[in-house]
Coordinates of N, CA and C and ligand atoms in Angstrom, one line a residue:
X877 N 113.3 70.3 125.9 CA 113.7 70.1 124.2 C 113.7 71.8 123.9
X878 N 114.5 72.0 123.0 CA 114.3 73.1 122.1 C 114.0 72.8 120.9
X879 N 112.9 74.1 120.5 CA 112.3 74.1 119.1 C 113.2 75.0 118.2
X880 N 113.3 74.6 117.0 CA 113.8 75.7 116.0 C 112.8 75.9 114.9
X881 N 112.8 77.2 114.6 CA 111.7 77.5 113.4 C 112.7 77.9 112.1
X882 N 112.8 77.0 111.0 CA 113.4 77.3 109.9 C 112.6 77.9 108.9
X883 N 113.0 79.2 108.4 CA 112.1 79.8 107.3 C 113.2 79.9 106.1
X884 N 112.7 79.3 105.1 CA 113.4 79.6 103.6 C 112.8 80.6 102.8
X885 N 113.5 81.7 102.3 CA 112.8 82.8 101.7 C 113.3 82.7 100.3
X886 N 114.4 82.1 99.8 CA 114.9 82.1 98.2 C 113.9 81.5 97.2
X887 N 113.4 82.1 96.4 CA 112.7 81.4 95.3 C 113.5 80.6 94.4
X888 N 114.7 80.4 94.5 CA 115.5 79.3 93.9 C 115.3 77.9 94.8
X889 N 115.1 76.9 94.1 CA 115.3 75.6 95.0 C 116.6 75.0 94.9
X890 N 116.9 75.3 93.3 CA 118.5 74.7 93.2 C 119.5 75.7 93.2
X891 N 120.7 75.6 93.6 CA 121.8 76.4 93.6 C 121.6 77.7 94.6
X892 N 120.5 77.6 95.6 CA 120.4 78.5 96.6 C 121.4 78.5 97.6
X893 N 121.9 79.5 97.7 CA 123.0 79.8 98.6 C 122.7 79.8 99.9
X894 N 121.5 80.5 100.1 CA 121.0 80.8 101.5 C 120.3 79.3 102.1
X895 N 119.8 78.7 101.0 CA 119.1 77.2 101.5 C 120.5 76.4 101.9
X896 N 121.5 76.2 100.8 CA 122.8 75.7 101.4 C 123.5 76.2 102.9
X897 N 123.4 77.5 103.1 CA 124.0 77.9 104.5 C 122.7 77.2 105.4
X898 N 121.6 77.3 105.4 CA 120.5 76.9 106.1 C 120.7 75.2 106.5
X899 N 121.0 74.7 105.1 CA 121.2 73.1 105.6 C 122.5 72.8 106.3
X900 N 123.5 73.7 106.2 CA 124.7 73.4 106.7 C 124.6 73.9 108.1
X901 N 123.9 74.7 108.6 CA 123.4 75.1 110.0 C 122.7 73.7 110.9
X902 N 121.8 73.6 110.1 CA 120.8 72.7 110.6 C 121.5 71.2 110.6
X903 N 122.2 70.6 109.7 CA 122.9 69.6 109.9 C 124.0 69.7 111.1
X904 N 124.7 70.8 111.2 CA 125.6 71.0 112.4 C 124.7 71.2 113.7
X905 N 123.8 71.6 113.8 CA 123.1 71.6 114.9 C 122.7 70.4 115.5
X906 N 122.1 69.5 114.2 CA 121.5 68.3 114.6 C 122.7 67.2 115.2
X907 N 123.9 67.6 114.9 CA 125.0 66.8 115.4 C 125.0 67.3 116.8
X908 N 125.0 68.4 117.4 CA 125.0 68.8 118.7 C 123.7 68.5 119.6
X909 N 122.5 68.4 118.9 CA 121.3 68.4 119.7 C 120.5 67.8 118.6
X910 N 120.6 66.5 118.6 CA 119.5 65.5 117.6 C 118.5 65.5 117.9
X911 N 118.1 65.6 119.5 CA 116.6 65.5 119.8 C 115.7 66.7 119.7
X912 N 116.4 67.8 119.2 CA 115.5 69.0 119.3 C 114.6 69.2 118.1
X913 N 113.5 69.9 118.2 CA 112.4 69.6 117.4 C 112.4 71.0 116.3
X914 N 112.4 70.6 114.8 CA 112.4 71.4 114.0 C 111.1 72.0 113.2
X915 N 110.7 73.0 113.1 CA 109.4 73.5 112.2 C 110.0 74.0 111.0
X916 N 109.8 73.5 110.0 CA 110.2 74.1 108.8 C 109.2 74.7 107.7
X917 N 109.4 76.0 107.6 CA 108.4 76.7 106.8 C 109.3 77.3 105.8
X918 N 108.8 76.8 104.5 CA 109.4 77.2 103.2 C 108.2 78.4 102.8
X919 N 108.8 79.4 102.6 CA 107.8 80.8 102.7 C 107.8 81.1 101.0
X920 N 108.9 80.5 100.3 CA 108.9 80.6 98.9 C 108.1 79.8 98.3
X921 N 107.9 78.4 98.9 CA 106.8 77.5 98.3 C 105.5 78.0 98.5
X922 N 105.4 78.2 99.9 CA 103.9 78.4 100.1 C 103.8 80.0 100.9
X923 N 103.9 81.2 100.0 CA 104.1 82.4 100.6 C 103.0 82.6 101.5
X924 N 102.9 83.3 102.9 CA 101.8 83.9 103.3 C 101.1 84.9 102.6
X925 N 99.7 85.0 102.9 CA 98.8 85.9 102.0 C 99.2 87.3 102.5
X926 N 99.3 88.5 101.4 CA 99.3 89.7 101.9 C 98.3 90.3 102.5
X927 N 98.5 90.9 103.5 CA 97.2 91.7 104.2 C 96.4 92.3 103.6
X928 N 95.1 92.3 104.0 CA 93.9 92.6 103.5 C 93.3 93.8 104.4
X929 N 92.3 94.8 104.0 CA 91.4 95.2 104.7 C 90.7 94.6 105.9
X930 N 90.2 93.4 105.4 CA 89.0 92.9 106.6 C 90.1 92.2 107.6
X931 N 91.4 91.8 107.0 CA 92.4 91.0 107.9 C 92.8 92.1 108.9
X932 N 93.1 93.6 108.5 CA 93.2 94.3 109.5 C 92.3 94.7 110.6
X933 N 91.0 94.8 110.1 CA 89.8 94.9 110.8 C 89.7 93.8 111.9
X934 N 89.8 92.6 111.4 CA 89.9 91.5 112.3 C 91.0 91.6 113.5
X935 N 92.0 91.8 113.0 CA 93.3 91.9 114.1 C 93.0 92.8 115.1
X936 N 92.4 94.0 114.8 CA 92.1 95.3 115.8 C 90.9 95.0 116.4
X937 N 90.2 93.8 116.3 CA 88.8 93.7 116.7 C 89.1 92.8 117.9
X938 N 88.8 93.1 119.1 CA 89.1 92.3 120.5 C 88.8 90.9 120.2
X939 N 89.4 90.0 120.8 CA 89.3 88.5 120.3 C 87.8 88.1 120.5
X940 N 87.3 88.6 121.9 CA 85.9 87.9 122.1 C 84.8 88.7 121.2
X941 N 85.1 90.1 120.7 CA 84.1 90.4 119.7 C 84.3 90.1 118.3
X942 N 85.0 89.1 118.0 CA 85.5 88.8 116.5 C 84.2 87.7 116.0
X943 N 83.8 87.9 114.7 CA 82.7 87.2 114.3 C 83.5 85.8 114.0
X944 N 82.9 84.7 113.5 CA 83.5 83.7 113.0 C 84.3 83.8 111.8
X945 N 83.6 84.8 110.7 CA 84.3 84.8 109.6 C 85.8 85.7 109.9
X946 N 85.8 86.4 111.0 CA 87.1 87.2 111.5 C 87.9 86.4 111.9
X947 N 87.4 85.3 112.7 CA 88.6 84.2 113.2 C 89.0 83.4 111.9
X948 N 88.1 82.9 111.1 CA 88.8 82.5 110.0 C 89.6 83.4 109.2
X949 N 89.5 84.5 108.9 CA 90.3 85.4 108.5 C 91.8 85.4 109.0
X950 N 91.9 85.5 110.3 CA 93.1 85.4 111.2 C 93.6 83.9 111.0
X951 N 92.9 82.9 110.9 CA 93.5 81.5 111.1 C 95.0 81.3 110.4
X952 N 95.2 81.8 109.3 CA 96.4 81.4 109.1 C 97.7 82.3 109.7
X953 N 97.1 83.4 109.9 CA 98.2 84.3 110.8 C 98.4 83.6 112.2
X954 N 97.4 83.2 112.9 CA 97.3 82.4 114.0 C 98.5 81.2 113.9
X955 N 98.2 80.3 113.0 CA 99.4 79.3 112.8 C 100.7 79.6 112.5
X956 N 100.9 80.8 111.9 CA 102.4 81.3 112.0 C 102.9 81.6 113.0
X957 N 102.1 82.3 114.0 CA 102.3 82.7 115.1 C 102.6 81.9 116.2
X958 N 101.6 80.8 116.1 CA 102.0 79.7 117.3 C 103.3 79.2 116.8
X959 N 103.7 78.8 115.3 CA 104.8 78.3 115.0 C 106.1 79.3 115.8
X960 N 105.9 80.7 115.6 CA 106.7 81.6 116.1 C 106.9 81.1 117.7
X961 N 105.7 81.5 118.2 CA 105.6 81.5 119.8 C 106.5 80.1 120.2
X962 N 106.5 79.0 119.5 CA 106.9 77.6 119.7 C 108.5 77.5 120.0
X963 N 108.8 78.5 118.8 CA 110.5 78.4 118.7 C 111.2 79.0 120.0
X964 N 112.4 78.4 120.1 CA 113.4 79.1 120.8 C 114.6 79.6 120.0
X965 N 114.5 79.2 118.9 CA 115.7 79.8 117.7 C 114.8 79.9 116.3
X966 N 115.1 81.1 115.9 CA 114.5 81.2 114.6 C 115.9 81.2 113.6
X967 N 115.9 80.5 112.5 CA 116.8 80.1 111.4 C 116.3 80.9 110.2
X968 N 116.5 82.0 109.9 CA 116.2 82.8 108.6 C 117.1 82.9 107.5
X969 N 116.7 81.9 106.6 CA 117.5 81.6 105.4 C 117.0 82.9 104.2
X970 N 117.8 83.8 104.1 CA 117.1 85.0 103.3 C 118.2 85.6 102.2
X971 N 117.6 85.7 100.9 CA 118.6 86.5 99.9 C 118.3 87.9 99.8
X972 N 118.9 89.0 99.6 CA 118.8 90.3 99.2 C 118.0 90.2 97.8
X973 N 116.7 90.6 97.7 CA 116.2 90.9 96.8 C 115.8 92.4 96.5
X974 N 116.4 93.2 95.6 CA 116.1 94.6 95.3 C 116.4 95.5 96.8
X975 N 117.4 94.8 97.5 CA 118.1 95.5 98.3 C 117.3 95.3 99.9
X976 N 116.4 94.7 99.9 CA 115.5 94.3 101.0 C 115.4 92.9 101.0
X977 N 114.1 92.7 101.8 CA 113.8 91.0 101.9 C 112.7 90.7 100.9
X978 N 112.9 89.2 100.4 CA 111.8 89.0 99.5 C 110.5 89.1 99.8
X979 N 109.4 89.3 99.2 CA 108.1 89.7 99.6 C 107.6 88.6 100.4
X980 N 107.9 87.4 100.1 CA 107.4 86.4 101.0 C 107.7 86.3 102.4
X981 N 108.8 86.7 102.8 CA 109.3 87.0 104.2 C 108.7 88.1 104.9
X982 N 108.4 89.0 103.8 CA 107.9 90.5 104.4 C 106.4 90.0 104.6
X983 N 105.8 89.2 103.8 CA 104.6 88.6 104.1 C 104.3 87.9 105.4
X984 N 105.4 87.1 105.7 CA 105.5 86.4 106.9 C 105.5 87.3 108.1
X985 N 106.4 88.4 108.0 CA 106.7 89.4 109.1 C 105.1 90.1 109.0
X986 N 104.5 90.5 108.2 CA 103.2 91.2 108.6 C 102.2 90.2 109.2
X987 N 102.3 89.2 109.0 CA 101.4 88.0 109.4 C 101.5 87.8 111.1
X988 N 102.9 87.8 111.3 CA 103.0 87.6 112.8 C 103.2 88.6 113.6
X989 N 103.5 89.8 113.0 CA 103.7 91.0 113.9 C 102.4 91.5 114.2
X990 N 101.5 91.2 115.3 CA 100.1 91.2 115.3 C 99.6 91.8 116.8
X991 N 99.0 92.7 116.6 CA 98.7 93.4 118.1 C 97.9 92.3 118.7
X992 N 98.2 92.1 120.2 CA 97.3 91.5 121.1 C 97.8 89.8 121.0
X993 N 98.9 89.6 120.0 CA 99.6 88.2 119.8 C 101.2 88.4 120.0
X994 N 101.8 89.3 119.3 CA 103.0 89.6 119.5 C 103.6 90.9 119.9
X995 N 102.6 91.8 119.8 CA 103.0 93.2 120.6 C 101.8 93.9 121.0
X996 N 101.8 94.4 122.3 CA 100.7 95.5 123.0 C 100.9 96.7 122.5
X997 N 99.7 97.3 122.6 CA 99.8 98.7 122.0 C 98.9 99.7 123.0
X998 N 99.6 100.6 123.8 CA 98.9 101.4 124.5 C 99.6 102.6 124.5
X999 N 98.7 103.6 124.1 CA 99.1 105.1 123.7 C 99.3 105.8 125.3
X1000 N 99.1 105.1 126.4 CA 99.4 105.8 127.6 C 100.9 105.6 127.9
X1001 N 101.5 104.8 126.8 CA 102.9 104.7 127.3 C 103.8 105.9 126.4
X1002 N 103.1 107.0 125.6 CA 104.0 107.9 125.2 C 104.3 107.7 123.9
X1003 N 105.6 108.0 123.5 CA 106.5 107.8 122.3 C 106.6 106.5 121.8
X1004 N 106.3 105.5 122.7 CA 106.5 104.2 122.4 C 105.7 103.2 122.9
X1005 N 104.6 103.3 122.1 CA 103.3 102.7 122.6 C 103.3 101.0 122.4
X1006 N 104.2 100.7 121.3 CA 104.4 99.3 121.2 C 105.1 98.7 121.9
X1007 N 104.8 97.5 122.6 CA 105.7 96.6 123.4 C 105.6 95.1 122.8
X1008 N 106.9 94.5 122.8 CA 106.8 93.0 122.4 C 106.3 92.1 123.4
X1009 N 105.4 91.2 123.1 CA 104.7 90.4 124.3 C 106.0 88.9 124.3
X1010 N 106.9 88.7 123.5 CA 107.6 87.4 123.5 C 109.1 88.0 123.7
X1011 N 109.7 87.2 124.2 CA 111.3 87.6 124.3 C 112.0 86.3 124.7
X1012 N 113.5 86.4 124.4 CA 114.3 85.5 125.0 C 114.6 84.4 123.5
X1013 N 114.4 84.7 122.7 CA 114.6 84.0 121.2 C 115.7 84.3 120.7
X1014 N 116.6 83.3 119.9 CA 117.8 83.6 119.2 C 117.5 83.6 117.9
X1015 N 117.9 84.3 117.0 CA 117.7 84.7 115.5 C 119.0 84.5 115.0
X1016 N 119.0 83.5 113.8 CA 120.3 83.3 113.0 C 119.8 83.8 111.7
X1017 N 120.2 84.8 111.0 CA 120.0 85.3 109.6 C 121.3 84.7 108.7
X1018 N 120.6 84.0 107.5 CA 122.0 83.2 107.0 C 121.6 84.1 105.5
X1019 N 122.3 84.9 105.1 CA 121.8 85.7 103.9 C 122.8 85.9 102.7
X1020 N 122.4 86.2 101.5 CA 123.3 86.0 100.5 C 122.8 87.4 99.6
X1021 N 123.9 87.9 98.7 CA 123.5 89.2 98.1 C 124.5 89.0 96.8
X1022 N 124.0 89.5 95.7 CA 124.7 89.4 94.4 C 126.0 90.4 94.4
X1023 N 125.9 91.8 95.0 CA 126.8 92.7 95.2 C 127.5 92.4 96.4
X1024 N 128.4 93.5 97.0 CA 129.0 93.5 97.9 C 129.1 94.7 99.0
X1025 N 129.7 94.7 100.0 CA 129.9 96.0 100.7 C 128.6 96.5 101.4
X1026 N 127.8 95.6 101.9 CA 126.4 95.9 102.5 C 126.7 96.0 104.1
X1027 N 128.0 95.8 104.7 CA 128.2 95.9 106.1 C 128.1 97.5 106.5
X1028 N 127.6 98.0 107.6 CA 127.5 99.1 107.8 C 128.5 100.2 107.4
X1029 N 129.7 100.0 107.4 CA 130.9 100.7 106.8 C 131.4 100.5 105.6
X1030 N 130.7 99.4 104.8 CA 130.8 99.0 103.4 C 130.3 100.2 102.3
X1031 N 131.2 100.0 101.2 CA 130.6 100.8 100.0 C 129.1 101.0 99.6
X1032 N 128.3 100.2 100.1 CA 126.9 100.0 99.9 C 126.2 99.8 101.2
X1033 N 127.0 100.4 102.2 CA 126.3 100.1 103.7 C 125.2 100.9 103.9
X1034 N 124.8 102.0 103.2 CA 123.5 102.7 103.4 C 122.3 101.9 102.4
X1035 N 122.8 101.2 101.5 CA 121.4 100.5 100.6 C 121.1 99.3 101.0
X1036 N 121.5 98.7 102.4 CA 120.9 97.7 102.6 C 119.6 97.7 103.7
X1037 N 118.6 97.4 102.9 CA 117.4 97.4 103.7 C 116.8 95.9 104.5
X1038 N 117.9 95.1 104.4 CA 117.5 93.8 104.4 C 117.9 93.6 106.2
X1039 N 119.2 93.5 106.6 CA 119.5 93.3 107.6 C 119.0 94.5 108.9
X1040 N 119.1 95.7 108.5 CA 118.2 96.6 109.2 C 117.2 96.5 109.8
X1041 N 116.3 95.9 108.5 CA 115.0 95.6 108.7 C 114.6 94.7 109.6
X1042 N 115.6 93.7 109.7 CA 115.1 92.4 110.4 C 115.5 93.0 111.8
X1043 N 116.7 93.7 112.1 CA 117.0 94.1 113.1 C 115.8 94.9 114.0
X1044 N 115.2 95.7 113.1 CA 114.1 96.7 113.6 C 113.1 95.9 114.2
X1045 N 112.5 94.9 113.3 CA 111.2 94.1 113.8 C 111.8 93.0 114.8
X1046 N 113.0 92.6 114.9 CA 113.1 91.3 115.6 C 112.5 91.4 117.0
X1047 N 112.6 92.7 117.7 CA 111.7 92.9 118.9 C 110.3 92.4 119.1
X1048 N 109.7 92.4 118.1 CA 108.3 91.9 117.9 C 108.2 90.6 117.6
X1049 N 109.3 90.0 117.3 CA 109.4 88.5 117.1 C 109.8 87.7 118.4
X1050 N 110.0 88.6 119.3 CA 110.5 88.0 120.4 C 112.1 87.7 120.7
X1051 N 112.7 88.4 119.6 CA 114.2 87.8 119.6 C 114.9 88.9 120.3
X1052 N 115.9 88.0 121.3 CA 116.8 89.0 121.9 C 118.0 89.2 121.2
X1053 N 118.6 88.0 120.8 CA 119.9 88.0 120.1 C 119.8 87.5 118.6
X1054 N 120.5 88.5 117.9 CA 120.4 88.1 116.2 C 121.6 88.2 115.8
X1055 N 122.1 86.9 115.2 CA 123.3 86.8 114.6 C 123.2 86.7 113.3
X1056 N 124.2 87.5 112.4 CA 123.9 87.5 110.9 C 125.4 86.9 110.3
X1057 N 124.9 86.0 109.2 CA 126.2 85.6 108.0 C 125.8 86.0 106.8
X1058 N 126.8 86.6 106.2 CA 126.4 87.1 104.8 C 127.2 86.4 103.5
X1059 N 126.7 86.0 102.6 CA 127.5 85.6 101.5 C 127.6 86.9 100.7
X1060 N 128.6 87.5 100.1 CA 128.4 88.3 99.0 C 129.1 87.9 97.8
X1061 N 129.1 88.9 96.6 CA 129.7 88.6 95.5 C 129.0 87.6 94.6
X1062 N 128.0 87.2 94.9 CA 127.3 86.0 94.1 C 127.2 86.2 92.4
X1063 N 127.1 87.6 92.2 CA 126.9 88.0 90.8 C 128.3 88.0 90.1
X1064 N 129.3 88.0 91.0 CA 130.6 88.1 90.4 C 131.2 87.0 90.1
X1065 N 130.8 85.9 90.9 CA 131.2 84.4 91.0 C 132.6 84.2 90.7
X1066 N 133.4 85.2 91.1 CA 134.9 85.0 91.2 C 135.6 84.7 92.6
X1067 N 136.9 84.7 92.7 CA 137.5 84.0 93.9 C 137.1 84.8 95.2
X1068 N 136.5 85.9 95.2 CA 136.2 86.9 96.2 C 134.6 86.0 96.6
X1069 N 134.0 85.5 95.5 CA 132.7 85.0 95.9 C 133.3 83.6 96.6
X1070 N 134.0 83.0 96.1 CA 134.4 81.6 96.5 C 135.0 81.7 98.0
X1071 N 135.6 82.7 98.3 CA 136.1 82.9 99.5 C 134.8 83.3 100.6
X1072 N 134.3 84.3 100.2 CA 133.0 84.4 101.0 C 132.1 83.3 101.2
X1073 N 132.0 82.4 100.2 CA 130.9 81.4 100.6 C 131.5 80.4 101.5
X1074 N 133.0 80.4 101.5 CA 133.3 79.1 102.1 C 133.6 79.8 103.5
X1075 N 133.8 81.2 103.6 CA 133.6 81.7 104.9 C 132.2 81.7 105.7
X1076 N 131.3 82.0 104.9 CA 129.9 81.6 105.4 C 129.7 80.4 105.8
X1077 N 130.0 79.4 105.0 CA 129.8 78.0 105.6 C 130.2 77.8 106.8
X1078 N 131.7 78.2 107.2 CA 132.4 77.7 108.2 C 131.6 78.7 109.3
X1079 N 131.1 79.9 109.2 CA 130.6 80.8 110.1 C 129.3 80.0 110.4
X1080 N 128.5 79.4 109.8 CA 127.4 79.0 109.9 C 127.4 77.7 110.9
X1081 N 128.5 76.8 110.4 CA 128.9 75.8 111.6 C 129.3 76.3 112.8
X1082 N 130.1 77.3 112.9 CA 130.6 77.7 114.1 C 129.4 78.2 114.9
X1083 N 128.4 79.0 114.4 CA 127.4 79.6 114.9 C 126.4 78.5 115.6
X1084 N 126.2 77.5 114.6 CA 125.3 76.2 115.3 C 125.9 75.7 116.4
X1085 N 127.3 75.5 116.6 CA 127.8 75.0 117.6 C 127.5 75.9 119.0
X1086 N 127.8 77.3 118.7 CA 127.9 78.1 119.6 C 126.5 78.4 120.2
X1087 N 125.4 78.6 119.5 CA 124.0 78.8 119.7 C 123.6 77.4 120.6
X1088 N 123.8 76.5 119.8 CA 123.6 75.1 120.4 C 124.2 75.1 122.0
X1089 N 125.3 75.4 122.2 CA 126.0 75.2 123.4 C 125.5 76.3 124.5
X1090 N 125.0 77.5 123.8 CA 124.6 78.5 124.8 C 123.1 78.1 125.2
X1091 N 122.3 77.3 124.4 CA 121.0 77.0 124.6 C 121.0 75.7 125.7
X1092 N 122.1 75.0 125.8 CA 122.4 74.1 126.9 C 122.6 74.6 128.1
X1093 N 123.6 75.7 128.1 CA 124.0 76.2 129.2 C 123.6 77.9 129.2
X1094 N 122.3 77.9 129.6 CA 121.9 79.5 129.5 C 122.9 80.5 130.2
X1095 N 123.3 80.0 131.6 CA 124.1 80.7 132.3 C 125.4 81.4 131.5
X1096 N 126.0 80.5 130.9 CA 127.1 80.5 130.3 C 126.9 81.7 129.1
X1097 N 125.4 81.6 128.4 CA 125.3 82.3 127.3 C 125.2 84.0 127.9
X1098 N 124.7 83.9 129.2 CA 124.4 85.4 129.5 C 125.7 86.0 130.0
X1099 N 127.0 85.3 130.1 CA 128.0 86.1 130.5 C 128.6 87.0 129.6
Ligands
FMN1214 C1 114.7 88.9 92.1 C2 116.4 89.1 92.6 C3 116.5 90.3 93.0 C4 118.0 90.6 93.6 N1 118.2 91.7 94.1 C5 119.7 92.1 94.5 C6 120.1 93.1 95.2 O1 119.0 94.2 95.1 N2 121.2 93.2 95.7 C7 122.1 92.5 95.4 O2 123.3 92.6 95.8 N3 121.7 91.1 95.1 C8 120.4 91.0 94.5 N4 120.1 89.7 94.1 C9 121.4 88.8 93.8 C10 120.7 87.8 95.2 O3 120.8 88.2 96.2 C11 122.0 86.5 95.1 O4 121.6 85.8 93.9 C12 121.4 85.5 96.3 O5 122.7 84.6 96.3 C13 120.4 84.9 96.1 O6 120.0 83.9 97.2 P1 120.0 82.4 96.9 O7 121.2 82.0 96.3 O8 119.6 81.7 98.1 O9 118.8 82.2 96.0 C14 118.9 89.5 93.4 C15 118.5 88.4 92.9 C16 117.2 88.3 92.3 C17 116.8 86.8 91.9

């Protein structure tokens, strides 16, 4: 059985475009693979805590040397990492806020990218001492922005700190393949936005079918 981890990061519960795309993806996936398990993590509703100095000290203390208090400090992070580790597919529904990711999603990233759990750290490896521990996951990013042109060649290509950031950290989440759907023009609310939204809905459905199929037949996915 495949496990999917759905992360929602929009502070809006009503009229959220990213939640709508996430619902579309989830509905379509369930049509293809009704028996798969879903872990639903609403980061806007329950934002993970920001990191603290005791958290960092606990994370960098070898597990066998941690005090009971340090284990307690890392308990919430452990739960989030356990969810991540269980997942074969991550569905990340994420708005652009101030050209990057909402702080709730950033707090999740900070809690799960952790030495000894999701990456190893060895200075003996020269310039690249960080190595991911997990691999093979698919990540689907369903995003929305008020402005437009954030694709690499677009008029705001150099202002996008959301997708490039996720692309950079994805290795430490164990993600091998990342798929992106974007809705744009939300603040304009014009025909360009309507077209962008209907294309994103179609892409979300298509992607759900394609990734579900690839999971079913991994050899086909590797071709
Ligand atoms: C706090 C906040 C910050 C935002 N910052 C940006 C931004 O930097 N660039 C942009 O294009 N849109 C920005 N937007 C617009 C959102 O990306 C857009 O409304 C998106 O559809 C929100 O996702 P949602 O519909 O799932 O809530 C911002 C919206 C909010 C509420």
